[in-house]
Coordinates of N, CA and C in Angstrom, one line a residue:
X21 N -1.6 6.5 20.5 CA -2.2 6.2 19.2 C -2.8 4.8 19.3
X22 N -4.0 4.6 18.7 CA -4.6 3.4 18.7 C -4.5 2.7 17.4
X23 N -3.9 1.5 17.3 CA -3.8 0.8 16.1 C -4.7 -0.4 16.1
X24 N -5.4 -0.6 15.0 CA -6.4 -1.7 15.0 C -5.7 -3.0 15.3
X25 N -6.5 -3.9 15.9 CA -6.0 -5.2 16.3 C -5.6 -6.0 15.1
X26 N -6.3 -5.8 13.9 CA -5.9 -6.5 12.7 C -4.5 -6.2 12.2
X27 N -4.2 -4.9 12.3 CA -2.8 -4.5 11.9 C -1.8 -5.0 12.9
X28 N -2.1 -4.9 14.2 CA -1.1 -5.4 15.2 C -0.9 -6.9 15.1
X29 N -1.9 -7.7 14.7 CA -1.8 -9.1 14.7 C -1.0 -9.6 13.5
X30 N -1.0 -8.9 12.4 CA -0.3 -9.3 11.2 C 1.2 -9.1 11.3
X31 N 1.9 -9.9 10.6 CA 3.4 -9.8 10.5 C 3.7 -8.4 9.9
X32 N 3.1 -8.1 8.8 CA 3.3 -6.8 8.2 C 3.0 -5.6 9.1
X33 N 1.9 -5.8 9.9 CA 1.5 -4.7 10.8 C 2.5 -4.5 11.9
X34 N 3.1 -5.6 12.4 CA 4.1 -5.5 13.4 C 5.4 -4.8 12.9
X35 N 5.8 -5.1 11.7 CA 6.9 -4.4 11.1 C 6.6 -2.9 10.9
X36 N 5.4 -2.7 10.3 CA 5.0 -1.3 10.0 C 4.9 -0.5 11.3
X37 N 4.4 -1.1 12.4 CA 4.3 -0.4 13.7 C 5.7 -0.1 14.2
X38 N 6.6 -1.0 14.1 CA 7.9 -0.7 14.6 C 8.6 0.4 13.8
X39 N 8.4 0.4 12.5 CA 8.9 1.5 11.6 C 8.3 2.8 12.0
X40 N 7.0 2.8 12.2 CA 6.2 4.0 12.5 C 6.8 4.6 13.8
X41 N 6.9 3.7 14.8 CA 7.4 4.2 16.1 C 8.8 4.8 16.0
X42 N 9.7 4.2 15.3 CA 11.0 4.8 15.0 C 10.9 6.1 14.3
X43 N 10.1 6.1 13.3 CA 10.0 7.4 12.5 C 9.4 8.5 13.4
X44 N 8.4 8.2 14.2 CA 7.8 9.2 15.1 C 8.8 9.7 16.1
X45 N 9.6 8.8 16.6 CA 10.6 9.1 17.6 C 11.6 10.1 17.0
X46 N 11.9 9.9 15.7 CA 12.9 10.8 15.0 C 12.2 12.0 14.3
X47 N 10.9 12.0 14.3 CA 10.2 13.1 13.6 C 10.2 13.0 12.1
X48 N 10.3 11.8 11.6 CA 10.4 11.6 10.1 C 9.3 10.8 9.5
X49 N 8.1 10.8 10.1 CA 7.0 10.0 9.6 C 6.7 10.4 8.2
X50 N 6.6 11.7 7.9 CA 6.3 12.1 6.5 C 7.3 11.7 5.5
X51 N 8.6 11.8 5.9 CA 9.7 11.4 5.0 C 9.6 9.9 4.7
X52 N 9.4 9.1 5.8 CA 9.4 7.6 5.6 C 8.1 7.2 4.8
X53 N 7.0 7.9 5.0 CA 5.8 7.6 4.2 C 6.1 7.9 2.7
X54 N 6.8 9.0 2.5 CA 7.1 9.4 1.1 C 8.1 8.3 0.5
X55 N 9.0 7.9 1.3 CA 9.9 6.8 0.8 C 9.2 5.5 0.5
X56 N 8.2 5.2 1.3 CA 7.5 4.0 1.1 C 6.6 4.1 -0.2
X57 N 6.1 5.3 -0.5 CA 5.3 5.5 -1.7 C 6.3 5.3 -2.9
X58 N 7.5 5.8 -2.8 CA 8.5 5.6 -3.9 C 8.7 4.1 -4.1
X59 N 8.9 3.4 -3.0 CA 9.2 2.0 -3.1 C 8.0 1.3 -3.7
X60 N 6.8 1.6 -3.3 CA 5.6 1.0 -3.9 C 5.5 1.2 -5.4
X61 N 5.8 2.4 -5.8 CA 5.8 2.7 -7.2 C 6.9 1.9 -7.9
X62 N 8.1 1.8 -7.3 CA 9.2 1.0 -7.8 C 8.8 -0.5 -8.0
X63 N 8.1 -1.0 -7.0 CA 7.7 -2.4 -7.0 C 6.6 -2.6 -8.2
X64 N 5.8 -1.6 -8.4 CA 4.8 -1.7 -9.4 C 5.4 -1.6 -10.8
X65 N 6.4 -0.8 -10.9 CA 7.0 -0.6 -12.2 C 8.2 -1.5 -12.6
X66 N 8.8 -2.1 -11.6 CA 10.0 -2.9 -11.9 C 9.9 -4.3 -11.6
X67 N 9.9 -5.2 -12.6 CA 9.8 -6.6 -12.4 C 11.0 -7.1 -11.6
X68 N 12.2 -6.5 -11.9 CA 13.4 -6.9 -11.3 C 13.4 -6.6 -9.8
X69 N 12.9 -5.5 -9.4 CA 12.8 -5.2 -8.0 C 11.8 -6.1 -7.3
X70 N 10.7 -6.3 -7.9 CA 9.7 -7.2 -7.4 C 10.2 -8.6 -7.2
X71 N 11.0 -9.1 -8.2 CA 11.6 -10.4 -8.2 C 12.7 -10.5 -7.1
X72 N 13.4 -9.4 -6.9 CA 14.4 -9.4 -5.8 C 13.7 -9.6 -4.5
X73 N 12.6 -9.0 -4.3 CA 12.0 -9.0 -3.0 C 11.3 -10.4 -2.7
X74 N 11.0 -11.1 -3.7 CA 10.3 -12.4 -3.5 C 11.1 -13.6 -3.9
X75 N 12.3 -13.5 -4.4 CA 13.1 -14.7 -4.8 C 13.8 -15.3 -3.6
X76 N 13.5 -16.5 -3.2 CA 14.1 -17.1 -2.0 C 15.6 -17.6 -2.3
X77 N 16.0 -17.6 -3.6 CA 17.3 -18.0 -3.9 C 18.4 -16.9 -3.7
X78 N 17.9 -15.7 -3.6 CA 18.8 -14.6 -3.3 C 19.2 -14.6 -1.8
X79 N 20.5 -14.7 -1.6 CA 20.9 -14.7 -0.2 C 20.5 -13.5 0.6
X80 N 20.5 -13.6 1.9 CA 20.2 -12.5 2.8 C 21.1 -11.3 2.5
X81 N 22.4 -11.6 2.4 CA 23.5 -10.6 2.3 C 23.3 -9.9 0.9
X82 N 23.1 -10.7 -0.1 CA 22.9 -10.1 -1.5 C 21.7 -9.3 -1.6
X83 N 20.6 -9.8 -0.9 CA 19.3 -9.0 -0.9 C 19.5 -7.7 -0.2
X84 N 20.3 -7.7 0.9 CA 20.5 -6.5 1.7 C 21.3 -5.5 0.9
X85 N 22.4 -6.0 0.2 CA 23.2 -5.1 -0.6 C 22.4 -4.5 -1.7
X86 N 21.5 -5.3 -2.4 CA 20.7 -4.9 -3.5 C 19.7 -3.8 -3.0
X87 N 19.0 -4.0 -1.9 CA 18.0 -3.1 -1.5 C 18.7 -1.8 -1.0
X88 N 19.8 -1.9 -0.4 CA 20.6 -0.7 0.0 C 20.9 0.1 -1.3
X89 N 21.4 -0.6 -2.3 CA 21.7 0.1 -3.6 C 20.5 0.8 -4.2
X90 N 19.4 0.1 -4.2 CA 18.1 0.6 -4.7 C 17.7 1.9 -3.9
X91 N 17.8 1.7 -2.6 CA 17.4 2.8 -1.7 C 18.3 4.0 -1.9
X92 N 19.6 3.8 -2.1 CA 20.5 4.9 -2.4 C 20.2 5.6 -3.7
X93 N 19.9 4.9 -4.7 CA 19.5 5.4 -6.0 C 18.2 6.2 -5.9
X94 N 17.3 5.7 -5.1 CA 16.0 6.4 -5.0 C 16.1 7.6 -4.0
X95 N 17.2 7.7 -3.3 CA 17.3 8.8 -2.4 C 16.5 8.6 -1.1
X96 N 16.3 7.4 -0.6 CA 15.5 7.1 0.5 C 16.3 7.5 1.8
X97 N 15.6 7.9 2.8 CA 16.1 8.3 4.1 C 16.9 7.1 4.8
X98 N 17.8 7.5 5.6 CA 18.6 6.4 6.3 C 17.8 5.4 7.1
X99 N 16.7 5.9 7.7 CA 15.9 5.0 8.5 C 15.2 4.0 7.6
X100 N 14.7 4.5 6.4 CA 14.1 3.6 5.5 C 15.1 2.6 4.9
X101 N 16.3 3.0 4.6 CA 17.4 2.1 4.1 C 17.7 1.1 5.2
X102 N 17.8 1.5 6.4 CA 18.1 0.5 7.5 C 17.0 -0.5 7.6
X103 N 15.8 0.0 7.5 CA 14.6 -0.9 7.7 C 14.6 -1.9 6.5
X104 N 14.9 -1.5 5.3 CA 14.9 -2.4 4.2 C 16.0 -3.5 4.4
X105 N 17.1 -3.0 5.0 CA 18.2 -4.0 5.3 C 17.8 -5.0 6.3
X106 N 17.0 -4.6 7.3 CA 16.5 -5.5 8.3 C 15.5 -6.5 7.7
X107 N 14.6 -6.0 6.8 CA 13.7 -6.9 6.1 C 14.5 -7.9 5.3
X108 N 15.5 -7.5 4.7 CA 16.3 -8.4 3.9 C 17.0 -9.5 4.8
X109 N 17.6 -9.0 5.9 CA 18.2 -10.0 6.8 C 17.2 -11.0 7.4
X110 N 16.0 -10.5 7.6 CA 14.9 -11.4 8.2 C 14.1 -12.1 7.2
X111 N 14.5 -12.0 5.9 CA 13.8 -12.6 4.8 C 12.3 -12.2 4.7
X112 N 12.1 -10.9 4.9 CA 10.7 -10.4 4.9 C 10.5 -9.4 3.8
X113 N 11.3 -9.3 2.8 CA 11.1 -8.3 1.7 C 9.9 -8.6 1.0
X114 N 9.5 -9.9 0.9 CA 8.2 -10.3 0.2 C 7.0 -9.6 0.9
X115 N 7.1 -9.2 2.1 CA 6.0 -8.6 2.9 C 5.9 -7.1 2.6
X116 N 6.9 -6.6 1.8 CA 7.0 -5.1 1.7 C 5.6 -4.4 1.2
X117 N 4.9 -4.9 0.2 CA 3.6 -4.3 -0.1 C 2.7 -4.2 1.1
X118 N 2.6 -5.3 1.8 CA 1.6 -5.3 3.0 C 2.1 -4.4 4.1
X119 N 3.5 -4.3 4.3 CA 4.0 -3.4 5.2 C 3.7 -2.0 4.9
X120 N 3.9 -1.6 3.6 CA 3.6 -0.3 3.1 C 2.1 0.1 3.4
X121 N 1.2 -0.8 3.1 CA -0.2 -0.6 3.3 C -0.5 -0.4 4.8
X122 N 0.1 -1.2 5.6 CA -0.1 -1.1 7.1 C 0.5 0.2 7.6
X123 N 1.7 0.6 7.1 CA 2.3 1.9 7.6 C 1.4 3.0 7.2
X124 N 0.9 3.0 6.0 CA 0.0 4.1 5.5 C -1.3 4.1 6.4
X125 N -1.8 3.0 6.8 CA -3.0 3.0 7.6 C -2.7 3.5 9.0
X126 N -1.5 3.2 9.6 CA -1.1 3.7 10.9 C -0.9 5.2 10.8
X127 N -0.2 5.7 9.8 CA 0.1 7.1 9.7 C -1.3 7.9 9.5
X128 N -2.2 7.3 8.7 CA -3.4 8.0 8.5 C -4.3 8.1 9.8
X129 N -4.3 7.0 10.5 CA -5.0 6.9 11.8 C -4.4 8.0 12.7
X130 N -3.1 8.1 12.8 CA -2.5 9.1 13.6 C -2.9 10.5 13.3
X131 N -3.1 10.8 12.0 CA -3.5 12.1 11.5 C -5.0 12.3 11.6
X132 N -5.8 11.2 11.9 CA -7.2 11.3 11.9 C -7.8 11.1 10.5
X133 N -7.1 10.5 9.7 CA -7.6 10.3 8.3 C -8.0 8.9 8.1
X134 N -8.7 8.6 7.0 CA -9.0 7.3 6.6 C -8.5 7.2 5.2
X135 N -7.9 6.0 4.8 CA -7.4 5.8 3.5 C -8.4 5.0 2.7
X136 N -8.7 5.5 1.5 CA -9.5 4.8 0.6 C -8.7 4.4 -0.7
X137 N -8.8 3.1 -1.0 CA -8.1 2.6 -2.2 C -9.1 2.6 -3.3
X138 N -8.9 3.3 -4.3 CA -9.8 3.4 -5.5 C -9.2 2.7 -6.7
X139 N -9.9 1.7 -7.2 CA -9.5 1.0 -8.4 C -10.5 1.3 -9.5
X140 N -10.0 1.8 -10.6 CA -10.9 2.2 -11.7 C -10.4 1.5 -13.0
X141 N -11.2 1.5 -14.0 CA -10.8 0.9 -15.3 C -9.8 1.7 -16.1
X142 N -9.9 3.0 -15.8 CA -8.9 3.9 -16.4 C -8.6 5.0 -15.4
X143 N -7.5 5.7 -15.7 CA -7.0 6.8 -14.7 C -8.1 7.9 -14.6
X144 N -8.3 8.3 -13.3 CA -9.3 9.3 -13.1 C -8.7 10.7 -13.2
X145 N -9.4 11.7 -13.6 CA -8.9 13.0 -13.7 C -8.9 13.6 -12.3
X146 N -8.2 14.7 -12.1 CA -8.1 15.4 -10.8 C -9.5 15.9 -10.4
X147 N -10.3 16.3 -11.3 CA -11.7 16.7 -10.9 C -12.5 15.6 -10.4
X148 N -12.4 14.4 -11.1 CA -13.1 13.2 -10.6 C -12.6 12.8 -9.2
X149 N -11.3 12.8 -9.0 CA -10.7 12.4 -7.7 C -11.2 13.4 -6.6
X150 N -11.2 14.7 -6.9 CA -11.7 15.7 -6.0 C -13.1 15.4 -5.6
X151 N -14.0 15.2 -6.6 CA -15.4 15.0 -6.3 C -15.6 13.7 -5.5
X152 N -14.9 12.6 -5.8 CA -14.9 11.4 -5.1 C -14.5 11.6 -3.6
X153 N -13.4 12.3 -3.5 CA -12.8 12.6 -2.1 C -13.8 13.3 -1.3
X154 N -14.5 14.3 -1.8 CA -15.5 15.1 -1.1 C -16.7 14.2 -0.7
X155 N -17.2 13.3 -1.6 CA -18.3 12.4 -1.3 C -17.9 11.4 -0.2
X156 N -16.7 10.9 -0.3 CA -16.3 9.9 0.7 C -16.1 10.6 2.1
X157 N -15.6 11.9 2.0 CA -15.4 12.6 3.3 C -16.8 12.8 3.9
X158 N -17.8 13.2 3.2 CA -19.1 13.4 3.7 C -19.7 12.0 4.3
X159 N -19.4 10.9 3.6 CA -19.9 9.6 4.0 C -19.2 9.2 5.3
X160 N -17.8 9.3 5.4 CA -17.1 8.8 6.5 C -17.0 9.8 7.7
X161 N -17.2 11.1 7.4 CA -17.2 12.1 8.5 C -15.8 12.5 8.9
X162 N -14.8 12.2 8.1 CA -13.4 12.6 8.4 C -12.6 12.7 7.1
X163 N -11.4 13.2 7.2 CA -10.6 13.4 6.0 C -10.3 12.0 5.3
X164 N -10.4 12.0 4.0 CA -10.2 10.8 3.3 C -9.0 11.0 2.4
X165 N -8.0 10.1 2.4 CA -6.8 10.2 1.6 C -7.0 9.1 0.5
X166 N -6.9 9.4 -0.7 CA -7.2 8.5 -1.8 C -5.9 7.9 -2.3
X167 N -5.8 6.6 -2.6 CA -4.8 6.0 -3.3 C -5.5 5.3 -4.5
X168 N -4.9 5.4 -5.7 CA -5.6 5.0 -6.9 C -4.8 3.9 -7.6
X169 N -5.5 3.0 -8.2 CA -5.0 1.9 -9.1 C -5.8 1.8 -10.3
X170 N -5.2 1.4 -11.4 CA -6.0 1.2 -12.6 C -6.0 -0.3 -12.9
X171 N -7.2 -0.8 -13.2 CA -7.4 -2.2 -13.5 C -8.4 -2.3 -14.7
X172 N -7.9 -2.4 -15.9 CA -8.7 -2.4 -17.1 C -9.8 -3.6 -17.1
X173 N -9.5 -4.6 -16.3 CA -10.5 -5.7 -16.2 C -11.8 -5.3 -15.6
X174 N -11.9 -4.2 -15.0 CA -13.1 -3.7 -14.4 C -14.1 -3.3 -15.4
X175 N -13.6 -3.0 -16.6 CA -14.4 -2.5 -17.8 C -14.9 -1.1 -17.6
X176 N -15.3 -0.7 -16.4 CA -15.8 0.6 -16.1 C -16.2 0.7 -14.7
X177 N -16.5 1.9 -14.2 CA -16.9 2.0 -12.8 C -15.7 2.0 -11.9
X178 N -16.0 1.9 -10.6 CA -15.0 2.0 -9.5 C -15.2 0.9 -8.5
X179 N -14.1 0.5 -7.8 CA -14.2 -0.3 -6.6 C -13.4 0.6 -5.6
X180 N -14.1 0.9 -4.5 CA -13.5 1.7 -3.4 C -13.5 0.9 -2.2
X181 N -12.3 0.8 -1.6 CA -12.1 0.0 -0.4 C -11.6 1.0 0.7
X182 N -12.4 1.0 1.8 CA -12.1 1.8 3.0 C -12.0 0.9 4.2
X183 N -10.8 0.6 4.6 CA -10.7 -0.4 5.7 C -11.2 -1.7 5.3
X184 N -12.2 -2.2 6.0 CA -12.8 -3.5 5.7 C -14.1 -3.4 4.8
X185 N -14.5 -2.1 4.5 CA -15.7 -1.9 3.7 C -15.3 -1.8 2.2
X186 N -16.1 -2.3 1.4 CA -15.8 -2.3 -0.1 C -17.1 -1.9 -0.8
X187 N -17.0 -0.9 -1.6 CA -18.1 -0.4 -2.5 C -17.7 -0.7 -3.9
X188 N -18.4 -1.7 -4.5 CA -18.1 -2.2 -5.8 C -19.1 -1.7 -6.8
X189 N -18.8 -0.7 -7.6 CA -19.6 -0.2 -8.6 C -19.1 -0.5 -10.0
X190 N -18.3 -1.6 -10.1 CA -17.7 -1.9 -11.4 C -18.7 -2.6 -12.4
X191 N -18.5 -2.4 -13.6 CA -19.3 -3.0 -14.6 C -19.1 -4.5 -14.6
X192 N -17.8 -4.9 -14.4 CA -17.5 -6.4 -14.3 C -18.4 -7.1 -13.3
X193 N -18.5 -6.5 -12.1 CA -19.3 -7.1 -11.1 C -20.8 -7.1 -11.5
X194 N -21.3 -6.1 -12.1 CA -22.7 -6.0 -12.5 C -22.9 -7.1 -13.6
X195 N -22.0 -7.2 -14.5 CA -22.2 -8.3 -15.5 C -22.1 -9.7 -14.9
X196 N -21.2 -9.9 -14.0 CA -21.2 -11.2 -13.3 C -22.5 -11.5 -12.5
X197 N -23.0 -10.5 -11.9 CA -24.3 -10.6 -11.1 C -25.4 -11.0 -12.1
X198 N -25.4 -10.3 -13.2 CA -26.5 -10.5 -14.2 C -26.3 -11.9 -14.7
X199 N -25.1 -12.4 -15.0 CA -24.9 -13.7 -15.6 C -25.3 -14.8 -14.6
X200 N -25.0 -14.6 -13.3 CA -25.5 -15.5 -12.3 C -27.0 -15.6 -12.1
X201 N -27.6 -14.4 -12.2 CA -29.1 -14.4 -12.1 C -29.7 -15.1 -13.3
X202 N -29.1 -15.0 -14.5 CA -29.7 -15.6 -15.6 C -29.5 -17.2 -15.6
X203 N -28.4 -17.6 -14.9 CA -28.2 -19.0 -14.8 C -29.2 -19.7 -13.9
X204 N -29.5 -19.0 -12.8 CA -30.4 -19.5 -11.8 C -31.9 -19.4 -12.2
X205 N -32.2 -18.6 -13.2 CA -33.6 -18.4 -13.6 C -34.1 -19.5 -14.5

């Protein structure tokens, strides 16, 4: 498996690589990827969980106990629970969002997929997502897995990020470009 140099060079990438290698060895890549998606949703939805992962005043031992408790409640696999404990012991829980993104990229590369992060002003329908997925598949020449986020500040349109490429079709960017053009005129 070839992992991009950018992922390998980053701290989050090294942790994600190690987790991927362990999961591949045990044949649980899909389960771990599912666990990480649950964790990502938990981080997005819970201020307490996000604060736990970033608060330097929480001791390593307390952080480890807390993440093990959260992992048990979420029904995460043993490998994922142990990995979270290791992150807590090494004071790397704050890197969890980046580790999740890196793991997702590694797993997608292994499957021959490319991951596209789609940010829109409002939630997209299944039909819109399907159409977008087909257009991106035609553009990239391989299977595209979409992850979506909603950012009302975009006002409308989409921002699609595939690896280091960014396609910004948001109304916010168009208005900013227009405002800058009017200032320089």
